Tab-separated table of C-alpha atoms in Angstrom:
chain	number	residue	atom	x	y	z
S	219	MET	CA	110.711	180.559	93.278
S	220	ASP	CA	107.060	181.266	94.027
S	221	PRO	CA	105.618	184.790	94.039
S	222	LEU	CA	103.144	183.662	96.719
S	223	ARG	CA	106.073	182.979	99.058
S	224	ARG	CA	106.509	186.743	99.454
S	225	LEU	CA	102.965	187.145	100.764
S	226	THR	CA	102.137	186.973	104.435
S	227	ALA	CA	100.103	184.005	105.634
S	228	ARG	CA	97.042	186.242	105.945
S	229	GLN	CA	97.471	187.455	102.352
S	230	ARG	CA	97.857	183.872	101.107
S	231	TYR	CA	94.632	182.777	102.798
S	232	ALA	CA	92.805	185.820	101.393
S	233	PHE	CA	94.105	184.991	97.913
S	234	ALA	CA	92.983	181.353	98.312
S	235	ARG	CA	89.476	182.586	99.220
S	236	GLN	CA	89.496	184.760	96.112
S	237	LEU	CA	90.539	181.785	93.966
S	238	ARG	CA	87.670	179.726	95.406
S	239	ARG	CA	85.265	182.350	94.079
S	240	GLN	CA	86.977	182.709	90.672
S	241	ARG	CA	87.150	179.097	89.527
S	242	THR	CA	87.897	177.914	86.034
S	243	PRO	CA	85.287	175.680	84.360
S	244	ALA	CA	87.529	172.646	84.993
S	245	GLU	CA	87.919	173.544	88.690
S	246	ARG	CA	84.169	174.034	88.988
S	247	HIS	CA	83.517	170.605	87.423
S	248	ALA	CA	86.210	168.869	89.509
S	249	TRP	CA	84.797	170.372	92.702
S	250	THR	CA	81.311	169.151	91.754
S	251	LEU	CA	82.781	165.643	91.573
S	252	LEU	CA	85.076	165.803	94.631
S	253	ARG	CA	82.940	167.691	97.147
S	254	ASN	CA	80.994	165.892	99.864
S	255	ARG	CA	83.293	162.856	99.574
S	256	GLY	CA	82.041	162.295	96.024
S	257	VAL	CA	85.036	160.274	94.799
S	258	LEU	CA	86.031	157.167	96.764
S	259	GLY	CA	84.707	158.738	99.961
S	260	LEU	CA	87.755	161.019	100.233
S	261	LYS	CA	87.354	164.473	101.776
S	262	PHE	CA	88.949	167.175	99.642
S	263	ARG	CA	89.525	170.866	100.233
S	264	ARG	CA	89.755	173.289	97.320
S	265	GLN	CA	92.257	176.099	96.829
S	266	HIS	CA	93.958	175.055	100.042
S	267	VAL	CA	97.081	176.732	101.448
S	268	LEU	CA	99.660	173.987	101.945
S	269	HIS	CA	103.286	174.678	102.938
S	270	GLY	CA	102.973	178.195	101.533
S	271	PHE	CA	101.495	177.079	98.212
S	272	ILE	CA	97.864	177.233	97.143
S	273	VAL	CA	96.944	173.839	95.705
S	274	ASP	CA	93.827	173.205	93.634
S	275	PHE	CA	92.540	170.245	95.692
S	276	CYS	CA	93.924	168.525	98.757
S	277	CYS	CA	92.946	165.438	100.746
S	278	LEU	CA	94.775	165.903	104.035
S	279	HIS	CA	93.866	162.462	105.407
S	280	GLU	CA	95.564	160.638	102.502
S	281	CYS	CA	98.168	163.375	101.766
S	282	ILE	CA	97.011	163.744	98.156
S	283	VAL	CA	97.174	166.933	96.105
S	284	ILE	CA	95.347	167.237	92.786
S	285	GLU	CA	96.520	169.998	90.476
S	286	LEU	CA	94.526	170.787	87.347
S	287	GLU	CA	96.526	171.830	84.320
S	288	GLY	CA	95.277	173.983	81.496
S	289	ASP	CA	97.162	175.474	78.574
S	290	VAL	CA	99.064	177.887	80.842
S	291	HIS	CA	101.007	174.886	82.177
S	292	ASP	CA	102.405	174.057	78.715
S	293	SER	CA	105.147	176.707	78.728
S	294	ILE	CA	108.685	175.556	79.564
S	295	GLU	CA	108.907	178.181	82.301
S	296	ARG	CA	105.680	177.034	83.953
S	297	GLN	CA	106.638	173.354	83.651
S	298	GLY	CA	109.831	174.053	85.595
S	299	TYR	CA	107.874	175.873	88.294
S	300	ASP	CA	105.293	173.062	88.483
S	301	ARG	CA	108.033	170.434	88.734
S	302	ALA	CA	109.824	172.291	91.557
S	303	ARG	CA	106.550	172.781	93.405
S	304	SER	CA	105.649	169.082	93.040
S	305	GLU	CA	109.098	168.060	94.282
S	306	PHE	CA	108.717	170.297	97.331
S	307	LEU	CA	105.254	168.928	98.170
S	308	THR	CA	106.425	165.344	97.572
S	309	ALA	CA	109.355	165.903	99.941
S	310	ALA	CA	106.804	167.162	102.482
S	311	GLY	CA	104.987	163.813	102.223
S	312	PHE	CA	102.247	164.599	99.714
S	313	ARG	CA	101.428	162.672	96.562
S	314	VAL	CA	100.891	165.168	93.752
S	315	ILE	CA	98.573	164.237	90.896
S	316	ARG	CA	98.460	166.423	87.808
S	317	VAL	CA	95.300	166.198	85.712
S	318	ARG	CA	94.741	167.968	82.395
S	319	ASN	CA	91.582	170.075	82.375
S	320	LYS	CA	90.117	167.980	79.556
S	321	ASP	CA	90.544	164.805	81.666
S	322	VAL	CA	88.393	165.957	84.589
S	323	THR	CA	85.770	163.199	84.699
S	324	ARG	CA	84.526	161.062	87.561
S	325	GLU	CA	85.938	157.928	85.920
S	326	HIS	CA	89.389	159.428	85.379
S	327	LEU	CA	89.638	160.903	88.889
S	328	GLU	CA	88.515	157.611	90.452
S	329	ALA	CA	91.020	155.610	88.389
S	330	VAL	CA	93.913	157.939	89.213
S	331	LEU	CA	93.060	158.060	92.919
S	332	ARG	CA	92.622	154.271	93.135
S	333	ASN	CA	96.031	153.839	91.532
S	334	VAL	CA	97.678	156.294	93.942
S	335	LEU	CA	96.049	154.681	96.973
S	336	ARG	CA	97.016	151.197	95.780
S	337	THR	CA	100.648	152.012	94.967
S	338	HIS	CA	101.284	154.327	97.944
S	339	PRO	CA	99.250	153.072	100.907
């Protein structure tokens, strides 16, 4: 299912560190907004290893995962992978939010997070 699943835990953490250094423009902007409890006072981690996956952003206290989606996520193959990954994380108790790269704004992130917190306390 996931090529990262074949890596050892140590390799996964090393890869997550590498991803933190090689951010996309959307990830860089989202982190500027989310860091230091910048949106709704929630503490997020970036490129966090979670149940063997590396997620873009994760708030462990509220069990929220934010995944940014660029054009690479438009392929049928990738959509199937993303869906399976979301289902796995949801079954593990996390609420997965998918945000298009072009929608990464403070207002959009706040609205989406407020909605998730309101509907899934």
